[in-house]
């Protein structure tokens, strides 16, 4: 089927989510200085953007459904987001704080989120995990243009903002050339509700 883009920040990921964060215990064969023992579980945290609870089913989300039934998986059936917008809710999950305490009551680019004292990836790092985030992190950039990592050791990001040359943009341009626009589909804005067929081959889509 032809993938559709409904907004610049609406991506329903199955195995590559809007934010897909992994934390893995380092094994001796992968590092000369393993951080910890191998007994702790690996963690895969998948977040989908603008994803209604009743969209979850074996038919519409087969990969997520399969993952939820694997041994050790946990499904939270009565969980609520602290705020209904993307970056503020992500800040709540990242810091464990309410919007009143992490500062993002809405999507406000003036909020300094670069120096949160405690974040989930930093806590995992302190407990022997190697952390990786893929997809949409959306906490902005440092003065030198690098992404604010929030403590993640490794990042492969698609933040979907026109002023950012993120990892997906770099990959896209390496294939399509510098003049191609990864946001060409439908002339859609970041929070548009319309949809449009994707204008490029499916393998180029950020959710492919």
mmCIF file with all atom_site columns, C-alpha atoms in Angstrom:
data_model
loop_
_atom_site.group_PDB
_atom_site.id
_atom_site.type_symbol
_atom_site.label_atom_id
_atom_site.label_alt_id
_atom_site.label_comp_id
_atom_site.label_asym_id
_atom_site.label_entity_id
_atom_site.label_seq_id
_atom_site.pdbx_PDB_ins_code
_atom_site.Cartn_x
_atom_site.Cartn_y
_atom_site.Cartn_z
_atom_site.occupancy
_atom_site.B_iso_or_equiv
_atom_site.pdbx_formal_charge
_atom_site.auth_seq_id
_atom_site.auth_comp_id
_atom_site.auth_asym_id
_atom_site.auth_atom_id
_atom_site.pdbx_PDB_model_num
ATOM 1   C CA . UNK A 1 1   ? 0.000  0.000   0.000  1.00 0.00 ? 1   UNK A CA 1
ATOM 2   C CA . UNK A 1 2   ? 1.058  3.610   -0.592 1.00 0.00 ? 2   UNK A CA 1
ATOM 3   C CA . UNK A 1 3   ? 2.128  5.192   2.704  1.00 0.00 ? 3   UNK A CA 1
ATOM 4   C CA . UNK A 1 4   ? 0.471  8.482   3.558  1.00 0.00 ? 4   UNK A CA 1
ATOM 5   C CA . UNK A 1 5   ? 1.800  11.443  5.463  1.00 0.00 ? 5   UNK A CA 1
ATOM 6   C CA . UNK A 1 6   ? -0.867 13.218  7.502  1.00 0.00 ? 6   UNK A CA 1
ATOM 7   C CA . UNK A 1 7   ? 1.352  15.753  9.242  1.00 0.00 ? 7   UNK A CA 1
ATOM 8   C CA . UNK A 1 8   ? 5.031  16.544  9.441  1.00 0.00 ? 8   UNK A CA 1
ATOM 9   C CA . UNK A 1 9   ? 5.155  15.046  12.939 1.00 0.00 ? 9   UNK A CA 1
ATOM 10  C CA . UNK A 1 10  ? 2.527  12.331  12.713 1.00 0.00 ? 10  UNK A CA 1
ATOM 11  C CA . UNK A 1 11  ? 4.178  8.990   12.213 1.00 0.00 ? 11  UNK A CA 1
ATOM 12  C CA . UNK A 1 12  ? 2.568  5.776   13.384 1.00 0.00 ? 12  UNK A CA 1
ATOM 13  C CA . UNK A 1 13  ? 5.543  3.519   13.725 1.00 0.00 ? 13  UNK A CA 1
ATOM 14  C CA . UNK A 1 14  ? 5.222  -0.190  14.232 1.00 0.00 ? 14  UNK A CA 1
ATOM 15  C CA . UNK A 1 15  ? 8.753  -1.235  15.098 1.00 0.00 ? 15  UNK A CA 1
ATOM 16  C CA . UNK A 1 16  ? 10.334 2.167   14.573 1.00 0.00 ? 16  UNK A CA 1
ATOM 17  C CA . UNK A 1 17  ? 8.179  4.455   16.678 1.00 0.00 ? 17  UNK A CA 1
ATOM 18  C CA . UNK A 1 18  ? 7.937  8.198   16.903 1.00 0.00 ? 18  UNK A CA 1
ATOM 19  C CA . UNK A 1 19  ? 10.423 7.627   19.621 1.00 0.00 ? 19  UNK A CA 1
ATOM 20  C CA . UNK A 1 20  ? 11.972 4.216   19.943 1.00 0.00 ? 20  UNK A CA 1
ATOM 21  C CA . UNK A 1 21  ? 14.364 4.097   22.853 1.00 0.00 ? 21  UNK A CA 1
ATOM 22  C CA . UNK A 1 22  ? 16.413 1.049   23.707 1.00 0.00 ? 22  UNK A CA 1
ATOM 23  C CA . UNK A 1 23  ? 18.572 0.295   26.684 1.00 0.00 ? 23  UNK A CA 1
ATOM 24  C CA . UNK A 1 24  ? 20.864 -2.698  26.589 1.00 0.00 ? 24  UNK A CA 1
ATOM 25  C CA . UNK A 1 25  ? 23.273 -4.204  29.049 1.00 0.00 ? 25  UNK A CA 1
ATOM 26  C CA . UNK A 1 26  ? 26.740 -4.313  27.523 1.00 0.00 ? 26  UNK A CA 1
ATOM 27  C CA . UNK A 1 27  ? 28.099 -7.819  27.113 1.00 0.00 ? 27  UNK A CA 1
ATOM 28  C CA . UNK A 1 28  ? 31.781 -8.617  27.594 1.00 0.00 ? 28  UNK A CA 1
ATOM 29  C CA . UNK A 1 29  ? 32.170 -9.672  23.964 1.00 0.00 ? 29  UNK A CA 1
ATOM 30  C CA . UNK A 1 30  ? 30.935 -6.235  22.839 1.00 0.00 ? 30  UNK A CA 1
ATOM 31  C CA . UNK A 1 31  ? 33.114 -4.142  25.100 1.00 0.00 ? 31  UNK A CA 1
ATOM 32  C CA . UNK A 1 32  ? 36.396 -4.393  26.919 1.00 0.00 ? 32  UNK A CA 1
ATOM 33  C CA . UNK A 1 33  ? 34.763 -2.623  29.854 1.00 0.00 ? 33  UNK A CA 1
ATOM 34  C CA . UNK A 1 34  ? 31.261 -3.978  30.382 1.00 0.00 ? 34  UNK A CA 1
ATOM 35  C CA . UNK A 1 35  ? 29.129 -1.635  32.432 1.00 0.00 ? 35  UNK A CA 1
ATOM 36  C CA . UNK A 1 36  ? 27.314 -4.256  34.419 1.00 0.00 ? 36  UNK A CA 1
ATOM 37  C CA . UNK A 1 37  ? 26.176 -7.841  34.689 1.00 0.00 ? 37  UNK A CA 1
ATOM 38  C CA . UNK A 1 38  ? 23.982 -9.406  32.021 1.00 0.00 ? 38  UNK A CA 1
ATOM 39  C CA . UNK A 1 39  ? 21.131 -10.338 34.383 1.00 0.00 ? 39  UNK A CA 1
ATOM 40  C CA . UNK A 1 40  ? 19.109 -7.131  33.974 1.00 0.00 ? 40  UNK A CA 1
ATOM 41  C CA . UNK A 1 41  ? 16.540 -7.135  31.155 1.00 0.00 ? 41  UNK A CA 1
ATOM 42  C CA . UNK A 1 42  ? 16.927 -5.228  27.935 1.00 0.00 ? 42  UNK A CA 1
ATOM 43  C CA . UNK A 1 43  ? 14.355 -2.422  27.567 1.00 0.00 ? 43  UNK A CA 1
ATOM 44  C CA . UNK A 1 44  ? 12.525 -1.396  24.397 1.00 0.00 ? 44  UNK A CA 1
ATOM 45  C CA . UNK A 1 45  ? 10.263 1.641   24.855 1.00 0.00 ? 45  UNK A CA 1
ATOM 46  C CA . UNK A 1 46  ? 8.065  2.483   21.849 1.00 0.00 ? 46  UNK A CA 1
ATOM 47  C CA . UNK A 1 47  ? 6.044  5.679   21.654 1.00 0.00 ? 47  UNK A CA 1
ATOM 48  C CA . UNK A 1 48  ? 3.691  6.518   18.786 1.00 0.00 ? 48  UNK A CA 1
ATOM 49  C CA . UNK A 1 49  ? 2.600  10.070  18.054 1.00 0.00 ? 49  UNK A CA 1
ATOM 50  C CA . UNK A 1 50  ? -1.103 11.008  18.056 1.00 0.00 ? 50  UNK A CA 1
ATOM 51  C CA . UNK A 1 51  ? -2.102 7.375   18.412 1.00 0.00 ? 51  UNK A CA 1
ATOM 52  C CA . UNK A 1 52  ? -5.613 6.745   19.770 1.00 0.00 ? 52  UNK A CA 1
ATOM 53  C CA . UNK A 1 53  ? -6.087 3.922   22.235 1.00 0.00 ? 53  UNK A CA 1
ATOM 54  C CA . UNK A 1 54  ? -8.781 2.282   20.110 1.00 0.00 ? 54  UNK A CA 1
ATOM 55  C CA . UNK A 1 55  ? -6.455 2.046   17.090 1.00 0.00 ? 55  UNK A CA 1
ATOM 56  C CA . UNK A 1 56  ? -4.617 -0.827  18.774 1.00 0.00 ? 56  UNK A CA 1
ATOM 57  C CA . UNK A 1 57  ? -5.549 -4.263  17.373 1.00 0.00 ? 57  UNK A CA 1
ATOM 58  C CA . UNK A 1 58  ? -4.011 -7.328  15.791 1.00 0.00 ? 58  UNK A CA 1
ATOM 59  C CA . UNK A 1 59  ? -5.352 -6.153  12.422 1.00 0.00 ? 59  UNK A CA 1
ATOM 60  C CA . UNK A 1 60  ? -4.182 -2.526  12.426 1.00 0.00 ? 60  UNK A CA 1
ATOM 61  C CA . UNK A 1 61  ? -1.007 -2.825  14.511 1.00 0.00 ? 61  UNK A CA 1
ATOM 62  C CA . UNK A 1 62  ? 0.174  -6.430  14.038 1.00 0.00 ? 62  UNK A CA 1
ATOM 63  C CA . UNK A 1 63  ? 3.815  -5.835  15.032 1.00 0.00 ? 63  UNK A CA 1
ATOM 64  C CA . UNK A 1 64  ? 2.990  -3.927  18.206 1.00 0.00 ? 64  UNK A CA 1
ATOM 65  C CA . UNK A 1 65  ? 0.404  -6.538  19.062 1.00 0.00 ? 65  UNK A CA 1
ATOM 66  C CA . UNK A 1 66  ? 2.949  -9.310  18.574 1.00 0.00 ? 66  UNK A CA 1
ATOM 67  C CA . UNK A 1 67  ? 5.496  -7.522  20.764 1.00 0.00 ? 67  UNK A CA 1
ATOM 68  C CA . UNK A 1 68  ? 2.928  -7.017  23.521 1.00 0.00 ? 68  UNK A CA 1
ATOM 69  C CA . UNK A 1 69  ? 2.378  -10.779 23.736 1.00 0.00 ? 69  UNK A CA 1
ATOM 70  C CA . UNK A 1 70  ? 6.014  -11.745 24.022 1.00 0.00 ? 70  UNK A CA 1
ATOM 71  C CA . UNK A 1 71  ? 7.350  -13.029 27.312 1.00 0.00 ? 71  UNK A CA 1
ATOM 72  C CA . UNK A 1 72  ? 8.263  -10.202 29.651 1.00 0.00 ? 72  UNK A CA 1
ATOM 73  C CA . UNK A 1 73  ? 6.217  -7.584  27.792 1.00 0.00 ? 73  UNK A CA 1
ATOM 74  C CA . UNK A 1 74  ? 3.994  -5.209  29.745 1.00 0.00 ? 74  UNK A CA 1
ATOM 75  C CA . UNK A 1 75  ? 0.881  -3.512  28.392 1.00 0.00 ? 75  UNK A CA 1
ATOM 76  C CA . UNK A 1 76  ? -0.435 -0.510  30.331 1.00 0.00 ? 76  UNK A CA 1
ATOM 77  C CA . UNK A 1 77  ? -4.188 -0.445  29.720 1.00 0.00 ? 77  UNK A CA 1
ATOM 78  C CA . UNK A 1 78  ? -4.992 2.487   32.034 1.00 0.00 ? 78  UNK A CA 1
ATOM 79  C CA . UNK A 1 79  ? -2.069 4.808   31.384 1.00 0.00 ? 79  UNK A CA 1
ATOM 80  C CA . UNK A 1 80  ? -2.584 8.491   30.640 1.00 0.00 ? 80  UNK A CA 1
ATOM 81  C CA . UNK A 1 81  ? -0.398 11.151  29.083 1.00 0.00 ? 81  UNK A CA 1
ATOM 82  C CA . UNK A 1 82  ? 0.371  14.114  31.326 1.00 0.00 ? 82  UNK A CA 1
ATOM 83  C CA . UNK A 1 83  ? -0.408 16.497  28.461 1.00 0.00 ? 83  UNK A CA 1
ATOM 84  C CA . UNK A 1 84  ? -1.978 15.958  25.016 1.00 0.00 ? 84  UNK A CA 1
ATOM 85  C CA . UNK A 1 85  ? 0.811  17.541  22.955 1.00 0.00 ? 85  UNK A CA 1
ATOM 86  C CA . UNK A 1 86  ? 3.947  15.836  21.726 1.00 0.00 ? 86  UNK A CA 1
ATOM 87  C CA . UNK A 1 87  ? 7.062  17.427  23.233 1.00 0.00 ? 87  UNK A CA 1
ATOM 88  C CA . UNK A 1 88  ? 5.480  18.263  26.635 1.00 0.00 ? 88  UNK A CA 1
ATOM 89  C CA . UNK A 1 89  ? 4.289  14.677  27.082 1.00 0.00 ? 89  UNK A CA 1
ATOM 90  C CA . UNK A 1 90  ? 7.725  13.444  26.020 1.00 0.00 ? 90  UNK A CA 1
ATOM 91  C CA . UNK A 1 91  ? 9.310  15.727  28.617 1.00 0.00 ? 91  UNK A CA 1
ATOM 92  C CA . UNK A 1 92  ? 7.081  14.188  31.277 1.00 0.00 ? 92  UNK A CA 1
ATOM 93  C CA . UNK A 1 93  ? 8.179  10.682  30.358 1.00 0.00 ? 93  UNK A CA 1
ATOM 94  C CA . UNK A 1 94  ? 11.807 11.781  30.095 1.00 0.00 ? 94  UNK A CA 1
ATOM 95  C CA . UNK A 1 95  ? 11.952 13.483  33.507 1.00 0.00 ? 95  UNK A CA 1
ATOM 96  C CA . UNK A 1 96  ? 9.217  11.827  35.549 1.00 0.00 ? 96  UNK A CA 1
ATOM 97  C CA . UNK A 1 97  ? 7.888  15.322  36.320 1.00 0.00 ? 97  UNK A CA 1
ATOM 98  C CA . UNK A 1 98  ? 4.498  16.930  35.824 1.00 0.00 ? 98  UNK A CA 1
ATOM 99  C CA . UNK A 1 99  ? 4.194  19.717  33.224 1.00 0.00 ? 99  UNK A CA 1
ATOM 100 C CA . UNK A 1 100 ? 4.200  22.277  36.038 1.00 0.00 ? 100 UNK A CA 1
ATOM 101 C CA . UNK A 1 101 ? 7.659  21.059  37.059 1.00 0.00 ? 101 UNK A CA 1
ATOM 102 C CA . UNK A 1 102 ? 9.373  20.287  33.767 1.00 0.00 ? 102 UNK A CA 1
ATOM 103 C CA . UNK A 1 103 ? 8.203  23.626  32.349 1.00 0.00 ? 103 UNK A CA 1
ATOM 104 C CA . UNK A 1 104 ? 6.400  22.627  29.171 1.00 0.00 ? 104 UNK A CA 1
ATOM 105 C CA . UNK A 1 105 ? 2.708  23.272  29.733 1.00 0.00 ? 105 UNK A CA 1
ATOM 106 C CA . UNK A 1 106 ? 2.418  23.447  25.941 1.00 0.00 ? 106 UNK A CA 1
ATOM 107 C CA . UNK A 1 107 ? 4.799  23.316  23.039 1.00 0.00 ? 107 UNK A CA 1
ATOM 108 C CA . UNK A 1 108 ? 6.991  26.291  23.958 1.00 0.00 ? 108 UNK A CA 1
ATOM 109 C CA . UNK A 1 109 ? 10.321 26.668  22.179 1.00 0.00 ? 109 UNK A CA 1
ATOM 110 C CA . UNK A 1 110 ? 11.420 29.190  24.836 1.00 0.00 ? 110 UNK A CA 1
ATOM 111 C CA . UNK A 1 111 ? 11.567 26.513  27.541 1.00 0.00 ? 111 UNK A CA 1
ATOM 112 C CA . UNK A 1 112 ? 15.128 25.411  28.269 1.00 0.00 ? 112 UNK A CA 1
ATOM 113 C CA . UNK A 1 113 ? 15.012 21.628  28.316 1.00 0.00 ? 113 UNK A CA 1
ATOM 114 C CA . UNK A 1 114 ? 18.750 21.146  27.814 1.00 0.00 ? 114 UNK A CA 1
ATOM 115 C CA . UNK A 1 115 ? 19.660 20.834  31.488 1.00 0.00 ? 115 UNK A CA 1
ATOM 116 C CA . UNK A 1 116 ? 17.072 18.624  33.132 1.00 0.00 ? 116 UNK A CA 1
ATOM 117 C CA . UNK A 1 117 ? 18.963 17.279  36.170 1.00 0.00 ? 117 UNK A CA 1
ATOM 118 C CA . UNK A 1 118 ? 17.441 13.801  36.038 1.00 0.00 ? 118 UNK A CA 1
ATOM 119 C CA . UNK A 1 119 ? 16.347 11.939  32.904 1.00 0.00 ? 119 UNK A CA 1
ATOM 120 C CA . UNK A 1 120 ? 15.428 8.345   32.181 1.00 0.00 ? 120 UNK A CA 1
ATOM 121 C CA . UNK A 1 121 ? 18.439 7.623   29.908 1.00 0.00 ? 121 UNK A CA 1
ATOM 122 C CA . UNK A 1 122 ? 20.855 9.094   32.469 1.00 0.00 ? 122 UNK A CA 1
ATOM 123 C CA . UNK A 1 123 ? 19.382 6.929   35.229 1.00 0.00 ? 123 UNK A CA 1
ATOM 124 C CA . UNK A 1 124 ? 19.679 3.880   32.982 1.00 0.00 ? 124 UNK A CA 1
ATOM 125 C CA . UNK A 1 125 ? 23.274 4.821   32.156 1.00 0.00 ? 125 UNK A CA 1
ATOM 126 C CA . UNK A 1 126 ? 24.103 5.062   35.859 1.00 0.00 ? 126 UNK A CA 1
ATOM 127 C CA . UNK A 1 127 ? 22.735 1.548   36.269 1.00 0.00 ? 127 UNK A CA 1
ATOM 128 C CA . UNK A 1 128 ? 24.868 -0.046  33.587 1.00 0.00 ? 128 UNK A CA 1
ATOM 129 C CA . UNK A 1 129 ? 22.797 0.375   30.445 1.00 0.00 ? 129 UNK A CA 1
ATOM 130 C CA . UNK A 1 130 ? 23.849 1.570   27.016 1.00 0.00 ? 130 UNK A CA 1
ATOM 131 C CA . UNK A 1 131 ? 21.051 3.746   25.596 1.00 0.00 ? 131 UNK A CA 1
ATOM 132 C CA . UNK A 1 132 ? 19.899 4.536   22.055 1.00 0.00 ? 132 UNK A CA 1
ATOM 133 C CA . UNK A 1 133 ? 17.039 6.669   20.730 1.00 0.00 ? 133 UNK A CA 1
ATOM 134 C CA . UNK A 1 134 ? 15.688 6.468   17.182 1.00 0.00 ? 134 UNK A CA 1
ATOM 135 C CA . UNK A 1 135 ? 13.007 8.564   15.537 1.00 0.00 ? 135 UNK A CA 1
ATOM 136 C CA . UNK A 1 136 ? 11.591 11.702  17.073 1.00 0.00 ? 136 UNK A CA 1
ATOM 137 C CA . UNK A 1 137 ? 13.275 13.170  20.138 1.00 0.00 ? 137 UNK A CA 1
ATOM 138 C CA . UNK A 1 138 ? 12.401 16.806  19.439 1.00 0.00 ? 138 UNK A CA 1
ATOM 139 C CA . UNK A 1 139 ? 14.229 18.587  22.249 1.00 0.00 ? 139 UNK A CA 1
ATOM 140 C CA . UNK A 1 140 ? 16.171 20.900  19.977 1.00 0.00 ? 140 UNK A CA 1
ATOM 141 C CA . UNK A 1 141 ? 19.843 21.507  19.314 1.00 0.00 ? 141 UNK A CA 1
ATOM 142 C CA . UNK A 1 142 ? 22.896 22.821  21.089 1.00 0.00 ? 142 UNK A CA 1
ATOM 143 C CA . UNK A 1 143 ? 24.672 26.010  19.923 1.00 0.00 ? 143 UNK A CA 1
ATOM 144 C CA . UNK A 1 144 ? 27.045 23.873  17.829 1.00 0.00 ? 144 UNK A CA 1
ATOM 145 C CA . UNK A 1 145 ? 24.119 22.296  15.970 1.00 0.00 ? 145 UNK A CA 1
ATOM 146 C CA . UNK A 1 146 ? 24.267 18.880  17.651 1.00 0.00 ? 146 UNK A CA 1
ATOM 147 C CA . UNK A 1 147 ? 21.082 17.481  19.119 1.00 0.00 ? 147 UNK A CA 1
ATOM 148 C CA . UNK A 1 148 ? 20.374 17.801  22.842 1.00 0.00 ? 148 UNK A CA 1
ATOM 149 C CA . UNK A 1 149 ? 20.903 14.189  23.870 1.00 0.00 ? 149 UNK A CA 1
ATOM 150 C CA . UNK A 1 150 ? 19.166 14.203  27.275 1.00 0.00 ? 150 UNK A CA 1
ATOM 151 C CA . UNK A 1 151 ? 21.650 11.528  28.301 1.00 0.00 ? 151 UNK A CA 1
ATOM 152 C CA . UNK A 1 152 ? 21.204 9.092   25.415 1.00 0.00 ? 152 UNK A CA 1
ATOM 153 C CA . UNK A 1 153 ? 24.569 7.727   24.331 1.00 0.00 ? 153 UNK A CA 1
ATOM 154 C CA . UNK A 1 154 ? 23.517 7.138   20.729 1.00 0.00 ? 154 UNK A CA 1
ATOM 155 C CA . UNK A 1 155 ? 20.994 8.991   18.587 1.00 0.00 ? 155 UNK A CA 1
ATOM 156 C CA . UNK A 1 156 ? 19.503 8.414   15.113 1.00 0.00 ? 156 UNK A CA 1
ATOM 157 C CA . UNK A 1 157 ? 16.843 11.096  14.841 1.00 0.00 ? 157 UNK A CA 1
ATOM 158 C CA . UNK A 1 158 ? 14.115 12.220  12.508 1.00 0.00 ? 158 UNK A CA 1
ATOM 159 C CA . UNK A 1 159 ? 12.628 15.299  14.152 1.00 0.00 ? 159 UNK A CA 1
ATOM 160 C CA . UNK A 1 160 ? 10.837 16.412  10.993 1.00 0.00 ? 160 UNK A CA 1
ATOM 161 C CA . UNK A 1 161 ? 11.571 20.124  11.320 1.00 0.00 ? 161 UNK A CA 1
ATOM 162 C CA . UNK A 1 162 ? 12.633 22.074  8.282  1.00 0.00 ? 162 UNK A CA 1
ATOM 163 C CA . UNK A 1 163 ? 15.501 23.911  9.945  1.00 0.00 ? 163 UNK A CA 1
ATOM 164 C CA . UNK A 1 164 ? 17.166 20.774  11.250 1.00 0.00 ? 164 UNK A CA 1
ATOM 165 C CA . UNK A 1 165 ? 19.436 18.562  9.179  1.00 0.00 ? 165 UNK A CA 1
ATOM 166 C CA . UNK A 1 166 ? 18.727 15.441  11.178 1.00 0.00 ? 166 UNK A CA 1
ATOM 167 C CA . UNK A 1 167 ? 19.967 11.913  10.557 1.00 0.00 ? 167 UNK A CA 1
ATOM 168 C CA . UNK A 1 168 ? 17.017 11.007  8.322  1.00 0.00 ? 168 UNK A CA 1
ATOM 169 C CA . UNK A 1 169 ? 17.492 14.147  6.232  1.00 0.00 ? 169 UNK A CA 1
ATOM 170 C CA . UNK A 1 170 ? 21.163 13.323  5.733  1.00 0.00 ? 170 UNK A CA 1
ATOM 171 C CA . UNK A 1 171 ? 20.313 9.782   4.615  1.00 0.00 ? 171 UNK A CA 1
ATOM 172 C CA . UNK A 1 172 ? 17.512 11.012  2.342  1.00 0.00 ? 172 UNK A CA 1
ATOM 173 C CA . UNK A 1 173 ? 19.746 13.584  0.621  1.00 0.00 ? 173 UNK A CA 1
ATOM 174 C CA . UNK A 1 174 ? 22.545 11.042  0.199  1.00 0.00 ? 174 UNK A CA 1
ATOM 175 C CA . UNK A 1 175 ? 20.148 9.058   -2.010 1.00 0.00 ? 175 UNK A CA 1
ATOM 176 C CA . UNK A 1 176 ? 17.975 11.732  -3.623 1.00 0.00 ? 176 UNK A CA 1
ATOM 177 C CA . UNK A 1 177 ? 20.414 14.633  -3.844 1.00 0.00 ? 177 UNK A CA 1
ATOM 178 C CA . UNK A 1 178 ? 20.576 17.959  -2.060 1.00 0.00 ? 178 UNK A CA 1
ATOM 179 C CA . UNK A 1 179 ? 17.737 19.542  -4.054 1.00 0.00 ? 179 UNK A CA 1
ATOM 180 C CA . UNK A 1 180 ? 15.099 16.966  -3.120 1.00 0.00 ? 180 UNK A CA 1
ATOM 181 C CA . UNK A 1 181 ? 12.691 17.979  -0.347 1.00 0.00 ? 181 UNK A CA 1
ATOM 182 C CA . UNK A 1 182 ? 11.895 15.244  2.207  1.00 0.00 ? 182 UNK A CA 1
ATOM 183 C CA . UNK A 1 183 ? 8.806  17.249  3.235  1.00 0.00 ? 183 UNK A CA 1
ATOM 184 C CA . UNK A 1 184 ? 7.410  17.571  -0.287 1.00 0.00 ? 184 UNK A CA 1
ATOM 185 C CA . UNK A 1 185 ? 4.301  15.455  0.286  1.00 0.00 ? 185 UNK A CA 1
ATOM 186 C CA . UNK A 1 186 ? 1.074  17.422  0.056  1.00 0.00 ? 186 UNK A CA 1
ATOM 187 C CA . UNK A 1 187 ? 2.453  20.751  1.306  1.00 0.00 ? 187 UNK A CA 1
ATOM 188 C CA . UNK A 1 188 ? 1.301  19.754  4.789  1.00 0.00 ? 188 UNK A CA 1
ATOM 189 C CA . UNK A 1 189 ? 2.048  21.667  7.960  1.00 0.00 ? 189 UNK A CA 1
ATOM 190 C CA . UNK A 1 190 ? 3.321  20.056  11.164 1.00 0.00 ? 190 UNK A CA 1
ATOM 191 C CA . UNK A 1 191 ? -0.111 19.786  12.775 1.00 0.00 ? 191 UNK A CA 1
ATOM 192 C CA . UNK A 1 192 ? -2.355 19.481  9.741  1.00 0.00 ? 192 UNK A CA 1
ATOM 193 C CA . UNK A 1 193 ? -5.185 16.957  9.868  1.00 0.00 ? 193 UNK A CA 1
ATOM 194 C CA . UNK A 1 194 ? -5.234 16.267  6.112  1.00 0.00 ? 194 UNK A CA 1
ATOM 195 C CA . UNK A 1 195 ? -3.544 13.311  4.481  1.00 0.00 ? 195 UNK A CA 1
ATOM 196 C CA . UNK A 1 196 ? -1.803 12.869  1.148  1.00 0.00 ? 196 UNK A CA 1
ATOM 197 C CA . UNK A 1 197 ? -0.133 9.997   -0.759 1.00 0.00 ? 197 UNK A CA 1
ATOM 198 C CA . UNK A 1 198 ? 3.616  9.934   -0.236 1.00 0.00 ? 198 UNK A CA 1
ATOM 199 C CA . UNK A 1 199 ? 5.345  11.373  -3.321 1.00 0.00 ? 199 UNK A CA 1
ATOM 200 C CA . UNK A 1 200 ? 8.491  9.244   -3.189 1.00 0.00 ? 200 UNK A CA 1
ATOM 201 C CA . UNK A 1 201 ? 9.139  5.505   -3.286 1.00 0.00 ? 201 UNK A CA 1
ATOM 202 C CA . UNK A 1 202 ? 7.994  3.767   -0.136 1.00 0.00 ? 202 UNK A CA 1
ATOM 203 C CA . UNK A 1 203 ? 11.471 2.758   1.051  1.00 0.00 ? 203 UNK A CA 1
ATOM 204 C CA . UNK A 1 204 ? 12.335 6.452   1.445  1.00 0.00 ? 204 UNK A CA 1
ATOM 205 C CA . UNK A 1 205 ? 9.547  7.114   3.938  1.00 0.00 ? 205 UNK A CA 1
ATOM 206 C CA . UNK A 1 206 ? 10.839 7.684   7.496  1.00 0.00 ? 206 UNK A CA 1
ATOM 207 C CA . UNK A 1 207 ? 8.584  4.909   8.810  1.00 0.00 ? 207 UNK A CA 1
ATOM 208 C CA . UNK A 1 208 ? 9.579  2.344   6.155  1.00 0.00 ? 208 UNK A CA 1
#
